[in-house]
Short mmCIF file of N, CA and C in Angstrom, two decimals:
data_model
loop_
_atom_site.label_atom_id
_atom_site.label_comp_id
_atom_site.label_asym_id
_atom_site.label_seq_id
_atom_site.Cartn_x
_atom_site.Cartn_y
_atom_site.Cartn_z
N MET A 16 87.85 -13.42 -110.20
CA MET A 16 88.06 -13.04 -108.81
C MET A 16 86.77 -12.60 -108.14
N ASN A 17 85.71 -12.31 -108.91
CA ASN A 17 84.45 -11.87 -108.29
C ASN A 17 83.82 -12.94 -107.41
N LEU A 18 83.99 -14.23 -107.78
CA LEU A 18 83.49 -15.31 -106.92
C LEU A 18 84.26 -15.31 -105.61
N GLU A 19 85.56 -15.08 -105.69
CA GLU A 19 86.37 -15.02 -104.47
C GLU A 19 85.96 -13.83 -103.61
N ILE A 20 85.69 -12.70 -104.23
CA ILE A 20 85.24 -11.52 -103.48
C ILE A 20 83.89 -11.81 -102.83
N LEU A 21 83.02 -12.50 -103.54
CA LEU A 21 81.71 -12.87 -102.98
C LEU A 21 81.89 -13.76 -101.75
N LEU A 22 82.78 -14.73 -101.84
CA LEU A 22 83.04 -15.61 -100.69
C LEU A 22 83.68 -14.84 -99.53
N ILE A 23 84.57 -13.93 -99.86
CA ILE A 23 85.17 -13.08 -98.82
C ILE A 23 84.07 -12.24 -98.16
N ALA A 24 83.17 -11.71 -98.97
CA ALA A 24 82.08 -10.89 -98.45
C ALA A 24 81.20 -11.68 -97.49
N VAL A 25 80.89 -12.92 -97.85
CA VAL A 25 80.08 -13.77 -96.97
C VAL A 25 80.82 -14.00 -95.65
N GLY A 26 82.10 -14.30 -95.74
CA GLY A 26 82.88 -14.51 -94.52
C GLY A 26 82.93 -13.27 -93.64
N LEU A 27 83.15 -12.11 -94.27
CA LEU A 27 83.19 -10.86 -93.51
C LEU A 27 81.84 -10.53 -92.87
N ALA A 28 80.76 -10.95 -93.51
CA ALA A 28 79.41 -10.62 -93.03
C ALA A 28 78.99 -11.45 -91.82
N MET A 29 79.71 -12.50 -91.49
CA MET A 29 79.27 -13.40 -90.43
C MET A 29 79.21 -12.73 -89.05
N ASP A 30 80.19 -11.90 -88.73
CA ASP A 30 80.13 -11.21 -87.44
C ASP A 30 78.94 -10.25 -87.41
N ALA A 31 78.73 -9.53 -88.51
CA ALA A 31 77.58 -8.63 -88.59
C ALA A 31 76.28 -9.41 -88.52
N ALA A 32 76.25 -10.60 -89.11
CA ALA A 32 75.04 -11.44 -89.07
C ALA A 32 74.73 -11.85 -87.63
N ALA A 33 75.75 -12.25 -86.90
CA ALA A 33 75.53 -12.67 -85.51
C ALA A 33 75.04 -11.50 -84.66
N VAL A 34 75.63 -10.33 -84.84
CA VAL A 34 75.18 -9.16 -84.09
C VAL A 34 73.77 -8.77 -84.53
N SER A 35 73.48 -8.90 -85.80
CA SER A 35 72.13 -8.60 -86.30
C SER A 35 71.10 -9.54 -85.69
N MET A 36 71.47 -10.80 -85.52
CA MET A 36 70.57 -11.74 -84.85
C MET A 36 70.31 -11.31 -83.41
N ALA A 37 71.36 -10.86 -82.74
CA ALA A 37 71.21 -10.38 -81.37
C ALA A 37 70.30 -9.15 -81.33
N ILE A 38 70.44 -8.28 -82.31
CA ILE A 38 69.59 -7.09 -82.40
C ILE A 38 68.14 -7.51 -82.60
N GLY A 39 67.91 -8.43 -83.52
CA GLY A 39 66.55 -8.92 -83.78
C GLY A 39 65.94 -9.59 -82.57
N ALA A 40 66.76 -10.32 -81.82
CA ALA A 40 66.28 -11.02 -80.63
C ALA A 40 65.83 -10.05 -79.54
N ARG A 41 66.38 -8.86 -79.54
CA ARG A 41 66.05 -7.88 -78.50
C ARG A 41 64.79 -7.09 -78.80
N HIS A 42 64.28 -7.15 -80.02
CA HIS A 42 63.11 -6.36 -80.40
C HIS A 42 61.82 -7.15 -80.21
N LYS A 43 60.87 -6.55 -79.51
CA LYS A 43 59.55 -7.17 -79.36
C LYS A 43 58.75 -6.98 -80.65
N ASN A 44 58.77 -5.79 -81.19
CA ASN A 44 58.06 -5.49 -82.44
C ASN A 44 59.10 -5.17 -83.50
N ILE A 45 59.03 -5.88 -84.59
CA ILE A 45 60.02 -5.67 -85.63
C ILE A 45 59.33 -5.10 -86.87
N GLY A 46 59.90 -4.03 -87.36
CA GLY A 46 59.38 -3.39 -88.56
C GLY A 46 60.51 -3.13 -89.52
N ARG A 47 60.20 -2.40 -90.58
CA ARG A 47 61.22 -2.11 -91.59
C ARG A 47 62.44 -1.39 -91.02
N THR A 48 62.19 -0.43 -90.14
CA THR A 48 63.31 0.33 -89.57
C THR A 48 64.23 -0.57 -88.76
N ALA A 49 63.65 -1.46 -87.96
CA ALA A 49 64.45 -2.35 -87.13
C ALA A 49 65.27 -3.32 -87.97
N ILE A 50 64.83 -3.58 -89.18
CA ILE A 50 65.58 -4.46 -90.09
C ILE A 50 66.59 -3.66 -90.92
N LEU A 51 66.13 -2.56 -91.50
CA LEU A 51 66.96 -1.81 -92.44
C LEU A 51 68.06 -0.98 -91.78
N LYS A 52 67.78 -0.41 -90.62
CA LYS A 52 68.75 0.47 -89.97
C LYS A 52 70.06 -0.26 -89.63
N PRO A 53 70.01 -1.38 -88.89
CA PRO A 53 71.28 -2.05 -88.62
C PRO A 53 71.90 -2.66 -89.88
N SER A 54 71.08 -3.17 -90.78
CA SER A 54 71.60 -3.77 -92.01
C SER A 54 72.34 -2.73 -92.85
N ALA A 55 71.77 -1.54 -92.93
CA ALA A 55 72.42 -0.46 -93.70
C ALA A 55 73.73 -0.04 -93.05
N MET A 56 73.74 0.06 -91.73
CA MET A 56 74.98 0.45 -91.03
C MET A 56 76.06 -0.60 -91.21
N PHE A 57 75.69 -1.88 -91.02
CA PHE A 57 76.68 -2.94 -91.18
C PHE A 57 77.18 -2.99 -92.62
N GLY A 58 76.28 -2.89 -93.59
CA GLY A 58 76.68 -2.90 -94.99
C GLY A 58 77.57 -1.73 -95.34
N PHE A 59 77.20 -0.56 -94.86
CA PHE A 59 77.99 0.65 -95.14
C PHE A 59 79.42 0.51 -94.62
N PHE A 60 79.56 0.12 -93.35
CA PHE A 60 80.90 0.03 -92.78
C PHE A 60 81.70 -1.14 -93.34
N GLN A 61 81.03 -2.25 -93.67
CA GLN A 61 81.75 -3.36 -94.28
C GLN A 61 82.26 -2.96 -95.67
N GLY A 62 81.54 -2.09 -96.36
CA GLY A 62 81.99 -1.59 -97.65
C GLY A 62 83.02 -0.48 -97.54
N LEU A 63 82.90 0.34 -96.50
CA LEU A 63 83.83 1.46 -96.30
C LEU A 63 85.21 1.00 -95.85
N MET A 64 85.24 0.04 -94.96
CA MET A 64 86.53 -0.38 -94.38
C MET A 64 87.53 -0.91 -95.42
N PRO A 65 87.11 -1.71 -96.40
CA PRO A 65 88.10 -2.12 -97.41
C PRO A 65 88.65 -0.93 -98.20
N LEU A 66 87.81 0.07 -98.44
CA LEU A 66 88.28 1.27 -99.13
C LEU A 66 89.36 1.96 -98.31
N ILE A 67 89.12 2.10 -97.02
CA ILE A 67 90.10 2.73 -96.14
C ILE A 67 91.38 1.89 -96.10
N GLY A 68 91.22 0.58 -95.95
CA GLY A 68 92.37 -0.31 -95.93
C GLY A 68 93.18 -0.25 -97.21
N PHE A 69 92.47 -0.14 -98.31
CA PHE A 69 93.13 -0.06 -99.62
C PHE A 69 93.96 1.21 -99.73
N VAL A 70 93.39 2.32 -99.29
CA VAL A 70 94.05 3.62 -99.42
C VAL A 70 95.30 3.70 -98.55
N VAL A 71 95.25 3.15 -97.38
CA VAL A 71 96.39 3.26 -96.46
C VAL A 71 97.10 1.92 -96.29
N ALA A 72 97.08 1.12 -97.33
CA ALA A 72 97.53 -0.27 -97.28
C ALA A 72 98.85 -0.49 -96.54
N LEU A 73 99.88 0.14 -96.92
CA LEU A 73 101.18 -0.19 -96.34
C LEU A 73 101.46 0.54 -95.03
N SER A 74 101.07 1.78 -94.93
CA SER A 74 101.44 2.56 -93.75
C SER A 74 100.61 2.24 -92.52
N PHE A 75 99.41 1.71 -92.71
CA PHE A 75 98.51 1.51 -91.57
C PHE A 75 98.30 0.04 -91.24
N ALA A 76 98.72 -0.86 -92.10
CA ALA A 76 98.43 -2.28 -91.94
C ALA A 76 98.96 -2.85 -90.63
N GLY A 77 100.17 -2.51 -90.26
CA GLY A 77 100.76 -3.05 -89.03
C GLY A 77 99.99 -2.64 -87.79
N ILE A 78 99.55 -1.40 -87.74
CA ILE A 78 98.80 -0.91 -86.58
C ILE A 78 97.46 -1.62 -86.48
N VAL A 79 96.76 -1.75 -87.61
CA VAL A 79 95.46 -2.41 -87.61
C VAL A 79 95.59 -3.85 -87.14
N GLU A 80 96.56 -4.56 -87.69
CA GLU A 80 96.74 -5.96 -87.32
C GLU A 80 97.17 -6.11 -85.87
N THR A 81 97.84 -5.12 -85.32
CA THR A 81 98.31 -5.20 -83.95
C THR A 81 97.19 -5.01 -82.94
N TYR A 82 96.24 -4.10 -83.22
CA TYR A 82 95.26 -3.73 -82.21
C TYR A 82 93.80 -4.05 -82.55
N ASP A 83 93.47 -4.44 -83.77
CA ASP A 83 92.07 -4.60 -84.16
C ASP A 83 91.33 -5.61 -83.29
N HIS A 84 91.96 -6.69 -82.95
CA HIS A 84 91.30 -7.73 -82.17
C HIS A 84 91.01 -7.27 -80.73
N TYR A 85 91.90 -6.49 -80.17
CA TYR A 85 91.65 -5.96 -78.82
C TYR A 85 90.48 -4.98 -78.82
N ILE A 86 90.47 -4.09 -79.80
CA ILE A 86 89.39 -3.10 -79.90
C ILE A 86 88.05 -3.79 -80.09
N SER A 87 87.98 -4.73 -81.03
CA SER A 87 86.73 -5.45 -81.28
C SER A 87 86.28 -6.22 -80.05
N PHE A 88 87.21 -6.90 -79.39
CA PHE A 88 86.87 -7.68 -78.20
C PHE A 88 86.30 -6.80 -77.10
N VAL A 89 86.96 -5.71 -76.80
CA VAL A 89 86.51 -4.83 -75.71
C VAL A 89 85.11 -4.28 -76.00
N ILE A 90 84.90 -3.80 -77.22
CA ILE A 90 83.61 -3.22 -77.57
C ILE A 90 82.50 -4.27 -77.49
N LEU A 91 82.70 -5.41 -78.15
CA LEU A 91 81.66 -6.43 -78.20
C LEU A 91 81.43 -7.07 -76.83
N ALA A 92 82.50 -7.34 -76.10
CA ALA A 92 82.34 -7.94 -74.78
C ALA A 92 81.63 -7.00 -73.81
N ALA A 93 81.98 -5.72 -73.84
CA ALA A 93 81.32 -4.76 -72.95
C ALA A 93 79.83 -4.65 -73.27
N LEU A 94 79.50 -4.53 -74.56
CA LEU A 94 78.07 -4.46 -74.92
C LEU A 94 77.36 -5.75 -74.58
N GLY A 95 78.01 -6.88 -74.82
CA GLY A 95 77.40 -8.17 -74.51
C GLY A 95 77.16 -8.36 -73.02
N LEU A 96 78.14 -8.01 -72.21
CA LEU A 96 77.98 -8.13 -70.76
C LEU A 96 76.88 -7.21 -70.24
N LYS A 97 76.77 -6.03 -70.84
CA LYS A 97 75.70 -5.11 -70.46
C LYS A 97 74.34 -5.72 -70.79
N MET A 98 74.23 -6.35 -71.97
CA MET A 98 72.97 -6.99 -72.35
C MET A 98 72.64 -8.15 -71.42
N ILE A 99 73.63 -8.95 -71.06
CA ILE A 99 73.40 -10.08 -70.16
C ILE A 99 72.92 -9.56 -68.81
N TYR A 100 73.58 -8.54 -68.30
CA TYR A 100 73.18 -7.94 -67.02
C TYR A 100 71.74 -7.45 -67.09
N GLU A 101 71.40 -6.72 -68.16
CA GLU A 101 70.05 -6.21 -68.31
C GLU A 101 69.04 -7.34 -68.52
N GLY A 102 69.49 -8.45 -69.10
CA GLY A 102 68.61 -9.59 -69.33
C GLY A 102 68.14 -10.25 -68.04
N PHE A 103 68.91 -10.10 -66.99
CA PHE A 103 68.51 -10.65 -65.70
C PHE A 103 67.66 -9.67 -64.89
N GLY A 104 67.43 -8.48 -65.45
CA GLY A 104 66.61 -7.47 -64.77
C GLY A 104 65.16 -7.92 -64.67
N GLU A 105 64.41 -7.25 -63.79
CA GLU A 105 63.03 -7.64 -63.52
C GLU A 105 62.06 -7.19 -64.60
N ASP A 106 62.31 -6.06 -65.24
CA ASP A 106 61.32 -5.49 -66.15
C ASP A 106 61.61 -5.77 -67.62
N ASN A 107 62.18 -6.94 -67.92
CA ASN A 107 62.50 -7.31 -69.30
C ASN A 107 61.31 -7.24 -70.23
N GLU A 108 60.16 -7.68 -69.77
CA GLU A 108 59.01 -7.80 -70.67
C GLU A 108 58.47 -6.45 -71.10
N GLU A 109 58.76 -5.41 -70.36
CA GLU A 109 58.24 -4.09 -70.71
C GLU A 109 59.24 -3.26 -71.52
N LYS A 110 60.43 -3.76 -71.69
CA LYS A 110 61.49 -2.98 -72.29
C LYS A 110 61.60 -3.23 -73.79
N GLU A 111 61.49 -2.19 -74.57
CA GLU A 111 61.74 -2.24 -76.02
C GLU A 111 63.10 -1.60 -76.24
N VAL A 112 63.92 -2.23 -77.01
CA VAL A 112 65.29 -1.78 -77.20
C VAL A 112 65.38 -0.74 -78.29
N GLY A 113 66.02 0.37 -77.97
CA GLY A 113 66.28 1.38 -78.98
C GLY A 113 67.73 1.27 -79.43
N LEU A 114 67.92 1.32 -80.72
CA LEU A 114 69.28 1.27 -81.25
C LEU A 114 69.59 2.61 -81.87
N GLY A 115 70.31 3.43 -81.13
CA GLY A 115 70.66 4.74 -81.63
C GLY A 115 71.78 4.65 -82.65
N LEU A 116 71.98 5.73 -83.35
CA LEU A 116 73.00 5.80 -84.38
C LEU A 116 74.39 5.56 -83.79
N ARG A 117 74.64 6.08 -82.61
CA ARG A 117 75.96 5.93 -81.98
C ARG A 117 76.24 4.45 -81.68
N LEU A 118 75.27 3.74 -81.08
CA LEU A 118 75.47 2.33 -80.76
C LEU A 118 75.64 1.50 -82.04
N LEU A 119 74.82 1.75 -83.03
CA LEU A 119 74.94 1.02 -84.29
C LEU A 119 76.28 1.29 -84.97
N THR A 120 76.75 2.52 -84.89
CA THR A 120 78.05 2.85 -85.49
C THR A 120 79.16 2.09 -84.78
N VAL A 121 79.13 2.05 -83.46
CA VAL A 121 80.14 1.32 -82.70
C VAL A 121 80.11 -0.16 -83.06
N LEU A 122 78.91 -0.74 -83.11
CA LEU A 122 78.79 -2.15 -83.47
C LEU A 122 79.27 -2.41 -84.90
N ALA A 123 78.91 -1.52 -85.81
CA ALA A 123 79.30 -1.69 -87.21
C ALA A 123 80.81 -1.60 -87.37
N ILE A 124 81.43 -0.67 -86.68
CA ILE A 124 82.89 -0.55 -86.75
C ILE A 124 83.55 -1.78 -86.13
N ALA A 125 83.06 -2.20 -84.98
CA ALA A 125 83.65 -3.35 -84.29
C ALA A 125 83.58 -4.62 -85.14
N THR A 126 82.50 -4.78 -85.89
CA THR A 126 82.36 -5.99 -86.69
C THR A 126 82.99 -5.87 -88.08
N SER A 127 83.48 -4.69 -88.43
CA SER A 127 84.04 -4.52 -89.78
C SER A 127 85.53 -4.22 -89.80
N ILE A 128 86.18 -4.30 -88.68
CA ILE A 128 87.61 -4.01 -88.65
C ILE A 128 88.39 -5.02 -89.50
N ASP A 129 87.94 -6.27 -89.53
CA ASP A 129 88.61 -7.25 -90.38
C ASP A 129 88.53 -6.85 -91.86
N ALA A 130 87.46 -6.17 -92.24
CA ALA A 130 87.32 -5.72 -93.63
C ALA A 130 88.40 -4.71 -94.00
N LEU A 131 88.90 -3.99 -93.00
CA LEU A 131 90.01 -3.07 -93.23
C LEU A 131 91.24 -3.84 -93.70
N ALA A 132 91.53 -4.94 -93.04
CA ALA A 132 92.66 -5.78 -93.42
C ALA A 132 92.45 -6.39 -94.80
N VAL A 133 91.20 -6.72 -95.12
CA VAL A 133 90.90 -7.24 -96.45
C VAL A 133 91.21 -6.18 -97.51
N GLY A 134 90.91 -4.93 -97.21
CA GLY A 134 91.24 -3.85 -98.13
C GLY A 134 92.73 -3.76 -98.38
N VAL A 135 93.52 -3.97 -97.35
CA VAL A 135 94.97 -3.99 -97.50
C VAL A 135 95.37 -5.12 -98.45
N THR A 136 94.79 -6.28 -98.23
CA THR A 136 95.08 -7.44 -99.09
C THR A 136 94.69 -7.17 -100.53
N LEU A 137 93.52 -6.57 -100.73
CA LEU A 137 93.06 -6.28 -102.08
C LEU A 137 93.99 -5.30 -102.79
N ALA A 138 94.61 -4.42 -102.04
CA ALA A 138 95.57 -3.48 -102.64
C ALA A 138 96.77 -4.25 -103.20
N PHE A 139 97.22 -5.26 -102.47
CA PHE A 139 98.36 -6.04 -102.93
C PHE A 139 97.99 -6.92 -104.13
N LEU A 140 96.72 -7.27 -104.26
CA LEU A 140 96.27 -8.13 -105.36
C LEU A 140 95.79 -7.33 -106.58
N ASN A 141 95.88 -6.01 -106.50
CA ASN A 141 95.45 -5.14 -107.60
C ASN A 141 94.01 -5.39 -108.04
N GLN A 142 93.13 -5.52 -107.08
CA GLN A 142 91.71 -5.74 -107.36
C GLN A 142 90.99 -4.41 -107.57
N ASN A 143 89.85 -4.47 -108.25
CA ASN A 143 88.99 -3.30 -108.39
C ASN A 143 88.34 -3.07 -107.03
N ILE A 144 88.87 -2.14 -106.27
CA ILE A 144 88.44 -1.94 -104.89
C ILE A 144 87.00 -1.45 -104.81
N PHE A 145 86.56 -0.66 -105.77
CA PHE A 145 85.19 -0.14 -105.71
C PHE A 145 84.17 -1.24 -105.93
N LEU A 146 84.42 -2.12 -106.88
CA LEU A 146 83.52 -3.25 -107.11
C LEU A 146 83.56 -4.19 -105.91
N SER A 147 84.76 -4.44 -105.41
CA SER A 147 84.89 -5.33 -104.25
C SER A 147 84.15 -4.77 -103.04
N ALA A 148 84.32 -3.48 -102.77
CA ALA A 148 83.64 -2.85 -101.63
C ALA A 148 82.13 -2.88 -101.80
N LEU A 149 81.66 -2.67 -103.02
CA LEU A 149 80.23 -2.72 -103.30
C LEU A 149 79.68 -4.12 -103.06
N ILE A 150 80.38 -5.14 -103.51
CA ILE A 150 79.95 -6.52 -103.29
C ILE A 150 79.92 -6.83 -101.80
N ILE A 151 80.97 -6.45 -101.09
CA ILE A 151 81.04 -6.70 -99.64
C ILE A 151 79.90 -5.99 -98.92
N ALA A 152 79.63 -4.74 -99.27
CA ALA A 152 78.55 -3.98 -98.63
C ALA A 152 77.19 -4.61 -98.91
N ALA A 153 76.94 -4.97 -100.16
CA ALA A 153 75.63 -5.54 -100.53
C ALA A 153 75.39 -6.88 -99.86
N VAL A 154 76.40 -7.73 -99.86
CA VAL A 154 76.26 -9.05 -99.23
C VAL A 154 76.01 -8.89 -97.73
N THR A 155 76.76 -8.00 -97.10
CA THR A 155 76.57 -7.77 -95.66
C THR A 155 75.18 -7.24 -95.37
N PHE A 156 74.70 -6.31 -96.19
CA PHE A 156 73.36 -5.76 -96.00
C PHE A 156 72.31 -6.86 -96.06
N VAL A 157 72.36 -7.68 -97.08
CA VAL A 157 71.35 -8.74 -97.27
C VAL A 157 71.42 -9.76 -96.13
N ILE A 158 72.62 -10.21 -95.81
CA ILE A 158 72.76 -11.20 -94.73
C ILE A 158 72.33 -10.62 -93.39
N SER A 159 72.67 -9.36 -93.14
CA SER A 159 72.27 -8.72 -91.88
C SER A 159 70.76 -8.58 -91.78
N ALA A 160 70.11 -8.22 -92.88
CA ALA A 160 68.65 -8.07 -92.87
C ALA A 160 67.98 -9.40 -92.54
N PHE A 161 68.41 -10.46 -93.19
CA PHE A 161 67.85 -11.78 -92.88
C PHE A 161 68.15 -12.18 -91.44
N SER A 162 69.32 -11.83 -90.97
CA SER A 162 69.72 -12.20 -89.61
C SER A 162 68.90 -11.48 -88.55
N VAL A 163 68.54 -10.22 -88.79
CA VAL A 163 67.68 -9.51 -87.85
C VAL A 163 66.34 -10.24 -87.72
N VAL A 164 65.79 -10.64 -88.86
CA VAL A 164 64.50 -11.35 -88.86
C VAL A 164 64.63 -12.70 -88.15
N ILE A 165 65.69 -13.44 -88.45
CA ILE A 165 65.91 -14.73 -87.78
C ILE A 165 66.09 -14.52 -86.29
N GLY A 166 66.86 -13.53 -85.90
CA GLY A 166 67.06 -13.22 -84.49
C GLY A 166 65.76 -12.87 -83.80
N HIS A 167 64.89 -12.15 -84.50
CA HIS A 167 63.59 -11.80 -83.93
C HIS A 167 62.76 -13.05 -83.67
N LYS A 168 62.79 -13.97 -84.61
CA LYS A 168 62.04 -15.23 -84.44
C LYS A 168 62.59 -16.02 -83.25
N ILE A 169 63.90 -16.05 -83.13
CA ILE A 169 64.51 -16.73 -81.99
C ILE A 169 64.13 -16.01 -80.70
N GLY A 170 64.14 -14.68 -80.73
CA GLY A 170 63.78 -13.88 -79.57
C GLY A 170 62.36 -14.11 -79.11
N GLU A 171 61.44 -14.30 -80.04
CA GLU A 171 60.06 -14.59 -79.68
C GLU A 171 59.97 -15.90 -78.91
N LYS A 172 60.75 -16.87 -79.32
CA LYS A 172 60.72 -18.17 -78.66
C LYS A 172 61.42 -18.13 -77.30
N LEU A 173 62.47 -17.33 -77.20
CA LEU A 173 63.21 -17.24 -75.94
C LEU A 173 62.56 -16.30 -74.94
N GLU A 174 61.69 -15.43 -75.42
CA GLU A 174 61.00 -14.42 -74.62
C GLU A 174 61.97 -13.63 -73.77
N SER A 175 61.91 -13.72 -72.47
CA SER A 175 62.72 -12.87 -71.60
C SER A 175 64.21 -13.20 -71.65
N LYS A 176 64.56 -14.33 -72.20
CA LYS A 176 65.98 -14.72 -72.27
C LYS A 176 66.65 -14.19 -73.53
N ALA A 177 65.92 -13.50 -74.40
CA ALA A 177 66.48 -13.02 -75.66
C ALA A 177 67.64 -12.06 -75.44
N GLU A 178 67.53 -11.19 -74.47
CA GLU A 178 68.60 -10.23 -74.22
C GLU A 178 69.85 -10.94 -73.71
N ILE A 179 69.67 -11.94 -72.88
CA ILE A 179 70.80 -12.72 -72.38
C ILE A 179 71.46 -13.46 -73.55
N PHE A 180 70.64 -14.05 -74.41
CA PHE A 180 71.15 -14.74 -75.61
C PHE A 180 71.95 -13.78 -76.47
N GLY A 181 71.39 -12.60 -76.73
CA GLY A 181 72.08 -11.60 -77.55
C GLY A 181 73.40 -11.19 -76.94
N GLY A 182 73.42 -11.01 -75.63
CA GLY A 182 74.65 -10.63 -74.94
C GLY A 182 75.71 -11.72 -75.03
N ILE A 183 75.27 -12.96 -74.86
CA ILE A 183 76.21 -14.08 -74.98
C ILE A 183 76.80 -14.14 -76.38
N VAL A 184 75.96 -13.91 -77.39
CA VAL A 184 76.44 -13.92 -78.77
C VAL A 184 77.52 -12.85 -78.96
N LEU A 185 77.28 -11.64 -78.46
CA LEU A 185 78.27 -10.57 -78.62
C LEU A 185 79.59 -10.91 -77.91
N VAL A 186 79.50 -11.44 -76.69
CA VAL A 186 80.71 -11.82 -75.96
C VAL A 186 81.46 -12.91 -76.71
N LEU A 187 80.73 -13.89 -77.25
CA LEU A 187 81.37 -14.98 -77.99
C LEU A 187 82.04 -14.47 -79.27
N ILE A 188 81.38 -13.55 -79.96
CA ILE A 188 81.99 -13.00 -81.18
C ILE A 188 83.27 -12.23 -80.83
N GLY A 189 83.20 -11.40 -79.80
CA GLY A 189 84.38 -10.66 -79.38
C GLY A 189 85.51 -11.60 -78.97
N SER A 190 85.17 -12.66 -78.24
CA SER A 190 86.18 -13.64 -77.82
C SER A 190 86.77 -14.37 -79.02
N LYS A 191 85.93 -14.73 -79.98
CA LYS A 191 86.39 -15.41 -81.19
C LYS A 191 87.38 -14.53 -81.94
N ILE A 192 87.05 -13.26 -82.09
CA ILE A 192 87.95 -12.32 -82.79
C ILE A 192 89.29 -12.25 -82.07
N LEU A 193 89.25 -12.12 -80.76
CA LEU A 193 90.48 -12.02 -79.98
C LEU A 193 91.31 -13.31 -80.09
N LEU A 194 90.68 -14.45 -79.92
CA LEU A 194 91.40 -15.73 -79.96
C LEU A 194 91.97 -16.03 -81.35
N GLU A 195 91.22 -15.67 -82.40
CA GLU A 195 91.73 -15.86 -83.76
C GLU A 195 93.00 -15.05 -84.00
N HIS A 196 92.97 -13.82 -83.57
CA HIS A 196 94.14 -12.96 -83.82
C HIS A 196 95.31 -13.29 -82.91
N LEU A 197 95.02 -13.89 -81.77
CA LEU A 197 96.11 -14.33 -80.90
C LEU A 197 96.57 -15.74 -81.27
N ARG A 198 95.94 -16.26 -82.33
CA ARG A 198 96.28 -17.57 -82.92
C ARG A 198 95.96 -18.75 -82.01
N PHE A 199 94.91 -18.65 -81.21
CA PHE A 199 94.45 -19.78 -80.41
C PHE A 199 93.43 -20.63 -81.16
N ILE A 200 92.84 -20.04 -82.21
CA ILE A 200 91.84 -20.77 -83.00
C ILE A 200 92.36 -20.90 -84.41
#
């Protein structure tokens, strides 16, 4: 089952990877902190959410499945629209983006809500939740770190349009989450 957990981890990491690319695209200067900070947050929450889902598997599953897509959509779409709006501003070239702990936490939670449902599933399958959560966290961390760097490279090429690109990515991810859960995709 570890190969299956690895594949699940890769799938769960895709939303975090896309947001990480948007984060990388917004940074003019990229250093270790700009790579490690979002990667650590995304990895931490992707690993934490299955644990939470596992613990409250039966009593909380219905609520999560009912509202998770709306919560994720609103958060990601609002942040994305804000980035698009700011991307059309005049002083784009002088602006360096700061990612505070609060913003990263919101993004990490929004992109890891599906991992909560995975935790519920793992409870029903009697999986080793600690090993599974560790694999999910590690895979998300590594993929997010690479995605920040890739996003930065894309951002260098897009120059002033990087913030608009990042915003569009966030809106698209939020829309994808909403449409998947409403069964349109």
